PDB file of C-alpha atoms in Angstrom:
ATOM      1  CA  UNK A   1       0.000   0.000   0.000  1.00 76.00           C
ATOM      2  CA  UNK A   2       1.078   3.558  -0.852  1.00 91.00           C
ATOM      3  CA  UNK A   3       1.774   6.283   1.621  1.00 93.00           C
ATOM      4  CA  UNK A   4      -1.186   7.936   0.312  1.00 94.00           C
ATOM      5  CA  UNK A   5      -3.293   4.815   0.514  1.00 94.00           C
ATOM      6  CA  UNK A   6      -1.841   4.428   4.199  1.00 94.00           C
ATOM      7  CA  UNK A   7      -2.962   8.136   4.636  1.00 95.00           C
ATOM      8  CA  UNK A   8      -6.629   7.281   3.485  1.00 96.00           C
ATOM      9  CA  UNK A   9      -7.320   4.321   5.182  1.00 95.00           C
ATOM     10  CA  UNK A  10      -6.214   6.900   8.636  1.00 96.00           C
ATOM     11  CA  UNK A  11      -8.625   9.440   7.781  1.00 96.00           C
ATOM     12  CA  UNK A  12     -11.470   7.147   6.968  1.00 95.00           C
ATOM     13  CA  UNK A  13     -10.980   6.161  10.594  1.00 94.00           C
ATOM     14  CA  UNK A  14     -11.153   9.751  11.646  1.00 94.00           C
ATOM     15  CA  UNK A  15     -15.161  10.635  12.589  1.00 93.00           C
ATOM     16  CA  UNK A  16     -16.286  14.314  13.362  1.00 93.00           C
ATOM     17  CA  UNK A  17     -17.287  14.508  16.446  1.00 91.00           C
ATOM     18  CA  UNK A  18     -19.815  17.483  15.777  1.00 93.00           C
ATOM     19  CA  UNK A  19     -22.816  17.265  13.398  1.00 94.00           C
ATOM     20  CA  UNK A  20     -22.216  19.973  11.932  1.00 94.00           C
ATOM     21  CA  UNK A  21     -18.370  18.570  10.900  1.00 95.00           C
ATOM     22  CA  UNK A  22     -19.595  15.547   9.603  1.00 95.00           C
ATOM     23  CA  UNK A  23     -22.150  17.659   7.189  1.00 94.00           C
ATOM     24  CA  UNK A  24     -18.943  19.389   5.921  1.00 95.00           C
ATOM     25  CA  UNK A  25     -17.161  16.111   5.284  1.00 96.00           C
ATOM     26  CA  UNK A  26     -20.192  14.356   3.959  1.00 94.00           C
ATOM     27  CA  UNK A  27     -20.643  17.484   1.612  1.00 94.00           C
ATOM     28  CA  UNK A  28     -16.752  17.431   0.457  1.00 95.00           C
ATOM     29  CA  UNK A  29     -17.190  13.588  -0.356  1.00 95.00           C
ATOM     30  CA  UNK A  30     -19.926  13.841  -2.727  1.00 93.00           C
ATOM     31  CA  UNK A  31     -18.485  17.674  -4.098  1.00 93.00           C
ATOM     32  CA  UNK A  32     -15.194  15.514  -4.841  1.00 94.00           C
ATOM     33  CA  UNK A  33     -16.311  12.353  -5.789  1.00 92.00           C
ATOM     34  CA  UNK A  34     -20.240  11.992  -6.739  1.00 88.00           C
ATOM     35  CA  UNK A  35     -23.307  13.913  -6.885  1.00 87.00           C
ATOM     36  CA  UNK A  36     -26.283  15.325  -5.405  1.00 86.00           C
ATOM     37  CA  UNK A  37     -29.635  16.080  -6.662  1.00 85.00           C
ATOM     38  CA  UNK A  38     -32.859  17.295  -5.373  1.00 83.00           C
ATOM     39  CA  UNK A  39     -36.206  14.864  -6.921  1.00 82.00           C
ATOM     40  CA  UNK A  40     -39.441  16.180  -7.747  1.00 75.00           C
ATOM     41  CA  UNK A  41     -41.382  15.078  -4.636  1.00 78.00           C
ATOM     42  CA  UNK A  42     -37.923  17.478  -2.884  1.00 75.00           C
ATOM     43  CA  UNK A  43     -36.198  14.410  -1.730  1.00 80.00           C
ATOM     44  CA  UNK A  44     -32.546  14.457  -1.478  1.00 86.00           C
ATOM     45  CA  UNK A  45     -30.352  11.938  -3.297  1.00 87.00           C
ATOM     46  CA  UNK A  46     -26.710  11.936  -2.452  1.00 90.00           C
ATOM     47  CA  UNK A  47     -24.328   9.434  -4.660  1.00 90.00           C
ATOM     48  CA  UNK A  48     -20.600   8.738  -3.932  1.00 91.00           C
ATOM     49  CA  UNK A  49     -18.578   6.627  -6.403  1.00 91.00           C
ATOM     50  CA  UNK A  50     -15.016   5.243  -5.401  1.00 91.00           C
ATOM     51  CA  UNK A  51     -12.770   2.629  -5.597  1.00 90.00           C
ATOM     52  CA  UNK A  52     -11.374   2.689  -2.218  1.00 92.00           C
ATOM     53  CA  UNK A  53     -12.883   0.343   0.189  1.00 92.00           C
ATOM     54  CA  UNK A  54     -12.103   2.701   3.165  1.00 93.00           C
ATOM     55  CA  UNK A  55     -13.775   5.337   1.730  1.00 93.00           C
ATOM     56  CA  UNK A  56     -16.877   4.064   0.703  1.00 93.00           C
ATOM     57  CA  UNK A  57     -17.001   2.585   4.586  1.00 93.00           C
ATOM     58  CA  UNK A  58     -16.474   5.941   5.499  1.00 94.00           C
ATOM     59  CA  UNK A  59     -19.456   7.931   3.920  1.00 93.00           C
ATOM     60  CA  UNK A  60     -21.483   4.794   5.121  1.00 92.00           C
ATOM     61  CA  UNK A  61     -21.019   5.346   8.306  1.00 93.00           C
ATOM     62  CA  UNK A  62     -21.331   8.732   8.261  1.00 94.00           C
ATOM     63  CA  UNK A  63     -24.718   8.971   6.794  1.00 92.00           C
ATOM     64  CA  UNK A  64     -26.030   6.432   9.575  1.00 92.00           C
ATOM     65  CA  UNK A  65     -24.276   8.102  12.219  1.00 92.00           C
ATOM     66  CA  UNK A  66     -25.553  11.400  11.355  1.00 92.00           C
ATOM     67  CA  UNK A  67     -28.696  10.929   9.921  1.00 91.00           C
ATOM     68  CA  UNK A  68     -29.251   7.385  10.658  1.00 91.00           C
ATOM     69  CA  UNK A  69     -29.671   6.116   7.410  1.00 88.00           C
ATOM     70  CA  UNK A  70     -28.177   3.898   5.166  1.00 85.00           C
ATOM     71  CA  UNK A  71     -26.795   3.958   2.116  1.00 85.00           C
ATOM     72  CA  UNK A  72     -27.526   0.986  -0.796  1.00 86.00           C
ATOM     73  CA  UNK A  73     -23.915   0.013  -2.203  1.00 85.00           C
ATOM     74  CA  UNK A  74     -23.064  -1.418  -5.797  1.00 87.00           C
ATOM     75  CA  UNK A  75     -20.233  -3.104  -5.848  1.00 88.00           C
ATOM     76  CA  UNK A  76     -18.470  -3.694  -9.391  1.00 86.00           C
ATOM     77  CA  UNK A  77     -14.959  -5.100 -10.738  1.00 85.00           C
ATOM     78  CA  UNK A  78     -13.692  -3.690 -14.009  1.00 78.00           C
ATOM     79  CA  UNK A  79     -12.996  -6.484 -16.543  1.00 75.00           C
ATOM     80  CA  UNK A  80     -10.510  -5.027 -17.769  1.00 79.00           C
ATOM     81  CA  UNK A  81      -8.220  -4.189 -14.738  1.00 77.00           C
ATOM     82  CA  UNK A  82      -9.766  -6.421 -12.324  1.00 77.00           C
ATOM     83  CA  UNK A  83     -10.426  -3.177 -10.228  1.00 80.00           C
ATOM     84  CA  UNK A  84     -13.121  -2.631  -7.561  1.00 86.00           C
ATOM     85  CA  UNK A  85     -15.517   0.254  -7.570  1.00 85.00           C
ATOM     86  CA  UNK A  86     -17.846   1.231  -4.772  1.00 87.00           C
ATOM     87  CA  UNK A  87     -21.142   3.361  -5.615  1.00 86.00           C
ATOM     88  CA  UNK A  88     -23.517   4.312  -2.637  1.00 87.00           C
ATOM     89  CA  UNK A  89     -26.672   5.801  -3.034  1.00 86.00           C
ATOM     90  CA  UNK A  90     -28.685   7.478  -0.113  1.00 88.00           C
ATOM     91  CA  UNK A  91     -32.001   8.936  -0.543  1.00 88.00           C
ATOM     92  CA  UNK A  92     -33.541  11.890   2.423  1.00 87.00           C
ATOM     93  CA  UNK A  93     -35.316  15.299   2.558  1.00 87.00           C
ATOM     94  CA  UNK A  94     -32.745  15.698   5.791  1.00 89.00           C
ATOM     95  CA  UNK A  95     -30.032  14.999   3.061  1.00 87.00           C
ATOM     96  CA  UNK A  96     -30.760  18.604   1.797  1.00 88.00           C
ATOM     97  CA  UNK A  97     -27.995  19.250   5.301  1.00 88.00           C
ATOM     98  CA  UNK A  98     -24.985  18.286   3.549  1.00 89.00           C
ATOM     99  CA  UNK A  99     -25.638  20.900   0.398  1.00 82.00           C
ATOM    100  CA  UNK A 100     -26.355  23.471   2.684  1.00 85.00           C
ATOM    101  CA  UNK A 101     -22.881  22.715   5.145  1.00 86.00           C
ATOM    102  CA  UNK A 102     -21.437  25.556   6.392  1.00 86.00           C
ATOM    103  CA  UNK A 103     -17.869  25.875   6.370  1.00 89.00           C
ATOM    104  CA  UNK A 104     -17.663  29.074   8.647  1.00 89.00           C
ATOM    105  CA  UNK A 105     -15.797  27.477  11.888  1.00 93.00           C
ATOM    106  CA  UNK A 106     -12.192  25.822  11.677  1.00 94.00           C
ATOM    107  CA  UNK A 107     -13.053  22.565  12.660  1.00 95.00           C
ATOM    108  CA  UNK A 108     -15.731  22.195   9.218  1.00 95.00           C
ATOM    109  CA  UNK A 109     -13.003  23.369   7.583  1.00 96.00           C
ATOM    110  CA  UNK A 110     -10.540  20.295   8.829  1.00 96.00           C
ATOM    111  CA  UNK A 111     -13.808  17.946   8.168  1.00 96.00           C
ATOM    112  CA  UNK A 112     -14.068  19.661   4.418  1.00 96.00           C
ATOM    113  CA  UNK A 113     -10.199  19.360   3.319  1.00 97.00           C
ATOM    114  CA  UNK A 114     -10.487  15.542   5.021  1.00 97.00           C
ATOM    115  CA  UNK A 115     -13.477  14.849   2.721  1.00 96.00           C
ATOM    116  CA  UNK A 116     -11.722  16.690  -0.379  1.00 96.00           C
ATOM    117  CA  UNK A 117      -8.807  14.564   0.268  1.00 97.00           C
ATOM    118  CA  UNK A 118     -10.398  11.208   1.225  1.00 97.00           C
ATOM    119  CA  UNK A 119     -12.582  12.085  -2.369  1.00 95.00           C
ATOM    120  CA  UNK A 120     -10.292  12.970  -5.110  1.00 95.00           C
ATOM    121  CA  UNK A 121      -6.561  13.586  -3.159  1.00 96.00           C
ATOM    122  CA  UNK A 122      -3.147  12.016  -2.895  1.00 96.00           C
ATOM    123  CA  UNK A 123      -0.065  12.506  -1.055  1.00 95.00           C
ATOM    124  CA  UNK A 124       3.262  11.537  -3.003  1.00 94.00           C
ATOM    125  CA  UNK A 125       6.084   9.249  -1.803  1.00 92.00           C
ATOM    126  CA  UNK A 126       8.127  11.518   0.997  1.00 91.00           C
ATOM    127  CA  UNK A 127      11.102   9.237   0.325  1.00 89.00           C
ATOM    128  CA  UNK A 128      10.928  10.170  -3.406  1.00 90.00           C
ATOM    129  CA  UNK A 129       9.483  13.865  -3.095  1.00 90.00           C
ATOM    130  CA  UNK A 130       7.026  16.033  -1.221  1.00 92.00           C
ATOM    131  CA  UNK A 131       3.638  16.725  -3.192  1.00 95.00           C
ATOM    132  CA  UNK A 132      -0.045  17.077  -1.836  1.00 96.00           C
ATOM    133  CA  UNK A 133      -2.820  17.483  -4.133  1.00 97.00           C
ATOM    134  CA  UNK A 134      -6.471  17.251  -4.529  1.00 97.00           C
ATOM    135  CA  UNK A 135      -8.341  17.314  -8.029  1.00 96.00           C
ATOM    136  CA  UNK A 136     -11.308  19.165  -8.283  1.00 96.00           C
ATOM    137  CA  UNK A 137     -14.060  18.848 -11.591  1.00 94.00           C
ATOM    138  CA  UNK A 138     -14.340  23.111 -11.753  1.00 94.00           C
ATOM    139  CA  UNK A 139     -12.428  26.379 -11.118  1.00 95.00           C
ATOM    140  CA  UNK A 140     -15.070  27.024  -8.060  1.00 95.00           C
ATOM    141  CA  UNK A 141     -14.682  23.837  -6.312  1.00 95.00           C
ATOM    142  CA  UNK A 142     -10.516  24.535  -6.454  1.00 96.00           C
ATOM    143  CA  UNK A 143     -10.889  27.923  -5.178  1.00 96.00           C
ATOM    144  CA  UNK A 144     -13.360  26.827  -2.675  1.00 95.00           C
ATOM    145  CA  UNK A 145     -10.851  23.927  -1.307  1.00 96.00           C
ATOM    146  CA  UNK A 146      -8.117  26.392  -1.852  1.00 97.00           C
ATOM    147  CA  UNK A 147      -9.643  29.262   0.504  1.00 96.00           C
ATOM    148  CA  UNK A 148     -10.291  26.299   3.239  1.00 96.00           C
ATOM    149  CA  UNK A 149      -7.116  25.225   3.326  1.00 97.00           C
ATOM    150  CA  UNK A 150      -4.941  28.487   3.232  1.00 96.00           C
ATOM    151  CA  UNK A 151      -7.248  29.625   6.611  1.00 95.00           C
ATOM    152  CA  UNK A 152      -4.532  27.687   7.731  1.00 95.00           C
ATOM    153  CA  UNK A 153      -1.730  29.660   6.749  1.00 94.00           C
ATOM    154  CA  UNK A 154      -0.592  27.826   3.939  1.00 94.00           C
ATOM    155  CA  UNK A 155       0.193  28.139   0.331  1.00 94.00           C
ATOM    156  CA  UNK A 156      -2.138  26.218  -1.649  1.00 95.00           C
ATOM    157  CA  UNK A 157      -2.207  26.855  -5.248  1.00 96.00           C
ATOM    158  CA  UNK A 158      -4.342  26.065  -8.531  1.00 96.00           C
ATOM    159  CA  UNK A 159      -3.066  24.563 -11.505  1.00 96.00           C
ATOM    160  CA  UNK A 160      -4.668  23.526 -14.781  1.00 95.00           C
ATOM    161  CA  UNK A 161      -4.048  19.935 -15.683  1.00 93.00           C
ATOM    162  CA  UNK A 162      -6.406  17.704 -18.603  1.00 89.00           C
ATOM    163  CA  UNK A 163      -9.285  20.027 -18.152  1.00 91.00           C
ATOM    164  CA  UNK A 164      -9.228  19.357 -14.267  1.00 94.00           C
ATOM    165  CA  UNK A 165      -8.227  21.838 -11.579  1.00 96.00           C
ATOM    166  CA  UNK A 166      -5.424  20.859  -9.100  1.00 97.00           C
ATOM    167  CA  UNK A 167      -4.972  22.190  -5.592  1.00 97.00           C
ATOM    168  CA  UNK A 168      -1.543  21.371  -4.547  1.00 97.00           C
ATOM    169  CA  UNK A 169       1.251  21.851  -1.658  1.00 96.00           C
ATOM    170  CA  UNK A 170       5.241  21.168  -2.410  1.00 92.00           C
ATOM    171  CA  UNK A 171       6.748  22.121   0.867  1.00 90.00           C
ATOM    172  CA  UNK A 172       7.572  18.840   3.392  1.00 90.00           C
ATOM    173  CA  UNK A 173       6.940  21.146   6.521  1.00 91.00           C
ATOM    174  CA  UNK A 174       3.333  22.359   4.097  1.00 94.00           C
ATOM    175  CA  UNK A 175       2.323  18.680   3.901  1.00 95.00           C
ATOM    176  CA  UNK A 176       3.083  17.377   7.655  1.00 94.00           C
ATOM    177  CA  UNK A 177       1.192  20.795   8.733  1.00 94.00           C
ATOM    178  CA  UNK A 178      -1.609  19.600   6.049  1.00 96.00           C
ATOM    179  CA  UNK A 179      -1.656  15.925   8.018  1.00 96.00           C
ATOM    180  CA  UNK A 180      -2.145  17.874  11.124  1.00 95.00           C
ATOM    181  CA  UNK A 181      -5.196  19.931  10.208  1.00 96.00           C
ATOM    182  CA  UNK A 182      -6.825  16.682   8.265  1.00 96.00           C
ATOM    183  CA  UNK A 183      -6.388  14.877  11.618  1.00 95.00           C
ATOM    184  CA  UNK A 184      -3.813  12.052  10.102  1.00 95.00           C
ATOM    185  CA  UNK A 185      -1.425  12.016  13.720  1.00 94.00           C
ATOM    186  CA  UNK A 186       0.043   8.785  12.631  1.00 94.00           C
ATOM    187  CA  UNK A 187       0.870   9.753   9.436  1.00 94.00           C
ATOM    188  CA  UNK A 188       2.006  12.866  10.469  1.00 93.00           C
ATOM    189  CA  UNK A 189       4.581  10.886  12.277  1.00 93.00           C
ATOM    190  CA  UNK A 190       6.028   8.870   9.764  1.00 92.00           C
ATOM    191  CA  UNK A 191       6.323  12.028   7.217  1.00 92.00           C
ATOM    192  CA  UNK A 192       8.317  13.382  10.098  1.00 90.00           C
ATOM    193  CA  UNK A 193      10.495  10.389  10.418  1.00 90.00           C
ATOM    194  CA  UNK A 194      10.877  10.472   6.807  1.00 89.00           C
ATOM    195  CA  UNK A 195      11.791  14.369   6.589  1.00 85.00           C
ATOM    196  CA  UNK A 196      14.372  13.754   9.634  1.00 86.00           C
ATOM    197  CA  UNK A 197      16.137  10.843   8.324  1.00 87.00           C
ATOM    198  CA  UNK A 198      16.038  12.396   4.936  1.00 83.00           C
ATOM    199  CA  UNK A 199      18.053  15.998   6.646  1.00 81.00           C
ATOM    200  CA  UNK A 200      19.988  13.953   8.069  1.00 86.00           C
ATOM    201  CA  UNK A 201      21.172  12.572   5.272  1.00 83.00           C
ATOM    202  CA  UNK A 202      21.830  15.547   3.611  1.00 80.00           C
ATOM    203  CA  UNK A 203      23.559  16.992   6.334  1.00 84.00           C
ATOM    204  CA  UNK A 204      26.004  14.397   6.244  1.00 82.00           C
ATOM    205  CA  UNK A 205      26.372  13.886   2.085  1.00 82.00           C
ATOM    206  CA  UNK A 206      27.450  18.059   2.564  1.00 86.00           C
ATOM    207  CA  UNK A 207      29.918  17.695   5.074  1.00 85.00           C
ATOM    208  CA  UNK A 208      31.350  15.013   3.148  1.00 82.00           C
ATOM    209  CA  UNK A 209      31.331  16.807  -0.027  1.00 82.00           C
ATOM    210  CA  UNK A 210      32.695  19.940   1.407  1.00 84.00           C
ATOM    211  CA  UNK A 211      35.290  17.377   3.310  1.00 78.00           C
ATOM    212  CA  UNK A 212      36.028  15.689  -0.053  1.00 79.00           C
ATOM    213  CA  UNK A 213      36.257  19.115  -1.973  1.00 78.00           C
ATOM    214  CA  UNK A 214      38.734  20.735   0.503  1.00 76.00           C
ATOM    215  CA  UNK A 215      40.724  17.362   0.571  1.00 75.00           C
ATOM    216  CA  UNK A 216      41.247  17.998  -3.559  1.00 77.00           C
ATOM    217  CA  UNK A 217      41.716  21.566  -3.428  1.00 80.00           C
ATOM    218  CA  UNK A 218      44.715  20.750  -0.506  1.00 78.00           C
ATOM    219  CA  UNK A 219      46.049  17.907  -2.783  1.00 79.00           C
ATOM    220  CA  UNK A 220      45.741  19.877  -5.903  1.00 83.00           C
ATOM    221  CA  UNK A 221      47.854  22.595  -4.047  1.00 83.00           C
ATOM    222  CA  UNK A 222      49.884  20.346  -2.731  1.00 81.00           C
ATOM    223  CA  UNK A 223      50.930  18.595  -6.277  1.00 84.00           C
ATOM    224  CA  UNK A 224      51.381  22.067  -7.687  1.00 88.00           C
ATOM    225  CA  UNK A 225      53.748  23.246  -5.009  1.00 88.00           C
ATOM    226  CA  UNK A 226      56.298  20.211  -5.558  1.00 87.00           C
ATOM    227  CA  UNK A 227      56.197  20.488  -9.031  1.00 90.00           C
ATOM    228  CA  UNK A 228      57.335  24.037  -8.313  1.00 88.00           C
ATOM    229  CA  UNK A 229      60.059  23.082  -6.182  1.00 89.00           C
ATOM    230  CA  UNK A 230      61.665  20.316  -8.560  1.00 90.00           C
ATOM    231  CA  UNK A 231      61.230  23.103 -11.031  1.00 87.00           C
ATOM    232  CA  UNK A 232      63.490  25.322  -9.125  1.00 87.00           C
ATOM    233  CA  UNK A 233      65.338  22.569  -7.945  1.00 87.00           C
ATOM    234  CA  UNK A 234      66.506  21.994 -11.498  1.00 87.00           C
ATOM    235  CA  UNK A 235      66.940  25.703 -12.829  1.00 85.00           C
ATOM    236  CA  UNK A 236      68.388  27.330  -9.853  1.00 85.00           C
ATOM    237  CA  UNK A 237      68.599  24.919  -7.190  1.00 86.00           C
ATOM    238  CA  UNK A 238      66.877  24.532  -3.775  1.00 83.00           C
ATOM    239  CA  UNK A 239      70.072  26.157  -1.516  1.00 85.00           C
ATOM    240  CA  UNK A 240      69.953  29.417  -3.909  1.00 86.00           C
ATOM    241  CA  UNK A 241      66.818  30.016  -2.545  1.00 88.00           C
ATOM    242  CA  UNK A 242      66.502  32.231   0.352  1.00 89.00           C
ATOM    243  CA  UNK A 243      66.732  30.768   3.514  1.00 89.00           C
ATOM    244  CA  UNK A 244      62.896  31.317   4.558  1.00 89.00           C
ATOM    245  CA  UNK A 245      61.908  29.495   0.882  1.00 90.00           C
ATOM    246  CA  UNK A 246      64.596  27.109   1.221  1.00 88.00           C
ATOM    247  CA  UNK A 247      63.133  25.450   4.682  1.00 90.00           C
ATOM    248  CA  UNK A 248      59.691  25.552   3.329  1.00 91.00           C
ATOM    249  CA  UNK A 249      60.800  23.992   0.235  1.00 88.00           C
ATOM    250  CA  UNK A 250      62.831  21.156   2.021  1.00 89.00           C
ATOM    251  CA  UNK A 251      60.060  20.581   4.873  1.00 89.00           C
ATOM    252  CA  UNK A 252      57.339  20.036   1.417  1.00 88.00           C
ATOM    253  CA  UNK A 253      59.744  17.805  -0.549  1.00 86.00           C
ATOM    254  CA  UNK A 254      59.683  15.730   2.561  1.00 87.00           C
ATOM    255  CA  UNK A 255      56.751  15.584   3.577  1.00 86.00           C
ATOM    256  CA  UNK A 256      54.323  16.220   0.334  1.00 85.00           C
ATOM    257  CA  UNK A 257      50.818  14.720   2.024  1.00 82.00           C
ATOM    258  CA  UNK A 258      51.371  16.992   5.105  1.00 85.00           C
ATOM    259  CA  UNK A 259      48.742  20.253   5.488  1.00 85.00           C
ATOM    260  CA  UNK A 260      49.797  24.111   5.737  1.00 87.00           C
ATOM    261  CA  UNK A 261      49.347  23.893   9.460  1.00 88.00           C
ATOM    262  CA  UNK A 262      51.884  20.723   9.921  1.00 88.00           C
ATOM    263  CA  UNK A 263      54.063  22.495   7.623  1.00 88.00           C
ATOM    264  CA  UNK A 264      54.462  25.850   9.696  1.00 88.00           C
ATOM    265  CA  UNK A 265      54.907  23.003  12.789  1.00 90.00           C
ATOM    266  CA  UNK A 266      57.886  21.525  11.205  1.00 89.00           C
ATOM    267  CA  UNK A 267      60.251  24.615  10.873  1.00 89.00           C
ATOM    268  CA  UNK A 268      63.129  25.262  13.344  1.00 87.00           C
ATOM    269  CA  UNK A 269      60.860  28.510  13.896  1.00 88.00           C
ATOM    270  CA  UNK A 270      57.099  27.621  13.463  1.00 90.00           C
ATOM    271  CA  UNK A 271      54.658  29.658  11.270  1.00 88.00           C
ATOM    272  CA  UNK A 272      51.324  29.768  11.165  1.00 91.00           C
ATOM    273  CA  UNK A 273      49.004  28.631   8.119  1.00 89.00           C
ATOM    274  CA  UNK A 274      49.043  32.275   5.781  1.00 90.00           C
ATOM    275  CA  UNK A 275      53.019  32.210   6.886  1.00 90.00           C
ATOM    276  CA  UNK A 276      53.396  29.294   5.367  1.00 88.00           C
ATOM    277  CA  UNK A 277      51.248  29.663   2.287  1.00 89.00           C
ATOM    278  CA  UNK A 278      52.697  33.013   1.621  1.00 91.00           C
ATOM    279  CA  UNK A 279      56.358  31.311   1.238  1.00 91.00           C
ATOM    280  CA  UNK A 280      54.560  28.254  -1.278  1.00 90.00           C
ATOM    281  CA  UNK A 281      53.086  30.928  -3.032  1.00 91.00           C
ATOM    282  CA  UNK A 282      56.691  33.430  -3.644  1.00 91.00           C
ATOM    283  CA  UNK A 283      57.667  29.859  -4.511  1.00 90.00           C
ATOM    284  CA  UNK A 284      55.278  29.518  -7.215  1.00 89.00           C
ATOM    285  CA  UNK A 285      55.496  32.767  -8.435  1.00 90.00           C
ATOM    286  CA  UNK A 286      59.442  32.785  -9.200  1.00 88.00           C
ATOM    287  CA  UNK A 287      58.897  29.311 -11.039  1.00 88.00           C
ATOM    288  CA  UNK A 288      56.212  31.059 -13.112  1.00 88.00           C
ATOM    289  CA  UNK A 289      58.724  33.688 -13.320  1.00 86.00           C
ATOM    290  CA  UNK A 290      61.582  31.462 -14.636  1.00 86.00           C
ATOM    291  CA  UNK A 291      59.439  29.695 -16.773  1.00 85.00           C
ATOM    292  CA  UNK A 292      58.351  32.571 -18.826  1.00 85.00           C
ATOM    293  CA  UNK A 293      61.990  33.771 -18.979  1.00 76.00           C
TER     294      UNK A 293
END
């Protein structure tokens, strides 16, 4: 099972605990992922179509918790993918409730995005990348879900895709703040765990990059400077040099793998790590010197 399937089948466990909630996330399940319709004789008919078990369980038991009803279910398998569809059907004049929910206090809003989500959503792999989105049928419905969920102080945007609208989050800290308001604790946990071991990791791939690119640079250098030296070594010769250049010059030939710092330790009077690279470097510059001449 996906993370977002794992994320679903939490939710579907999560029940409003106010009336007035569960209208909101009854209303969000049939916005997202059905129908409603008023009959002649002013009945209500509310129809939900899914293919995810929870889900279906989930507006079931909402409708006879709320309005103690029931809801007749058609279940189907595609013969094509082998797939499983769920379509309820529930039939009320109280049903006329969910198209009039109210999504004025915070906690309808939590029981809406739940619903949106639960309806049409997904959450991406966090060990691949961080991406929330739920797809909505119209322009209103987007901006509708977008509004609820940026009374949160977040960042959701709309995007155009195939003629459907997409509300969507790309920020980790976005989407475990998203879990939060939905009411998906556990799952808020293990994007956490994810996100941590996932910093971690970076922290640690840096410092050994930065560790690996200093190690070149100082090896680099390092190469340079004794080519330098056998250079002078052959032209002019290392005791010609003057006697500061001529200890550094010695103390690198002998010791080519050692750092600036074990350098300036080495000399009969010890220098610290600019001393030292100031002598390499009047070294380099009279080979480049000679070499030109």
């Amino acid at each position: 099972m996906s993370f977002s399937q794992d994320v679903k089948k939490e939710l579907a466990g999560v029940l409003p605990k106010a009336r007035h909630c569960a209208l909101a996330e009854l209303d969000a399940l049939v916005l997202f992922a059905g129908e409603g319709k008023t009959l002649d004789d002013g009945s209500q008919v509310l129809r939900l179509n899914t293919e995810n078990r929870h889900v279906a369980i989930k507006f079931f038991t909402l409708l006879r918790k709320t309005f103690n009803i029931r809801a007749d279910v058609v279940v189907r398998r595609s013969s094509k993918t082998g797939a499983i569809s769920y379509g309820l059907l529930a039939k009320s004049p109280e049903l006329i409730a969910v198209r009039k929910a109210s999504l004025q206090a915070g906690c309808c809003k939590r029981a809406f995005i739940r619903g949106a989500y639960l309806a049409s959503g997904s959450i991406s792999d966090p060990n691949k990348s961080y991406h929330f989105e739920v797809v909505c049928e119209t322009p209103e419905i987007a901006t509708r879900l977008q509004k609820a969920i940026n009374s949160f102080e977040m960042d959701g945007k709309i995007v155009e895709r195939k003629g459907s609208y997409v509300v969507y989050l790309k920020e980790g800290a976005q989407i475990v703040d998203m879990l939060g308001v939905m009411e998906g604790h556990i799952s808020l946990m293990a994007l956490e765990n994810v996100r941590i071991l996932k910093e971690m990791r970076n922290t640690v791939n840096r410092k050994v990059n930065c560790e690996t690119a200093n190690l070149s640079k100082t090896v680099s250098a390092a190469v340079r400077q004794m080519e330098d030296i056998r250079f002078l070594e052959e032209r002019l010769g290392i005791d010609n040099l003057p006697e500061g250049l001529r200890e550094i010059a010695a103390v690198r030939l002998e010791y080519p793998e050692a750092s600036l710092k074990e350098l300036g330790e080495m000399l009969a009077e010890p220098l610290g790590k600019s001393g030292v690279n100031h002598r390499l470097r009047k070294i380099s510059e009279l080979a480049d010197k000679m070499r030109k001449s």
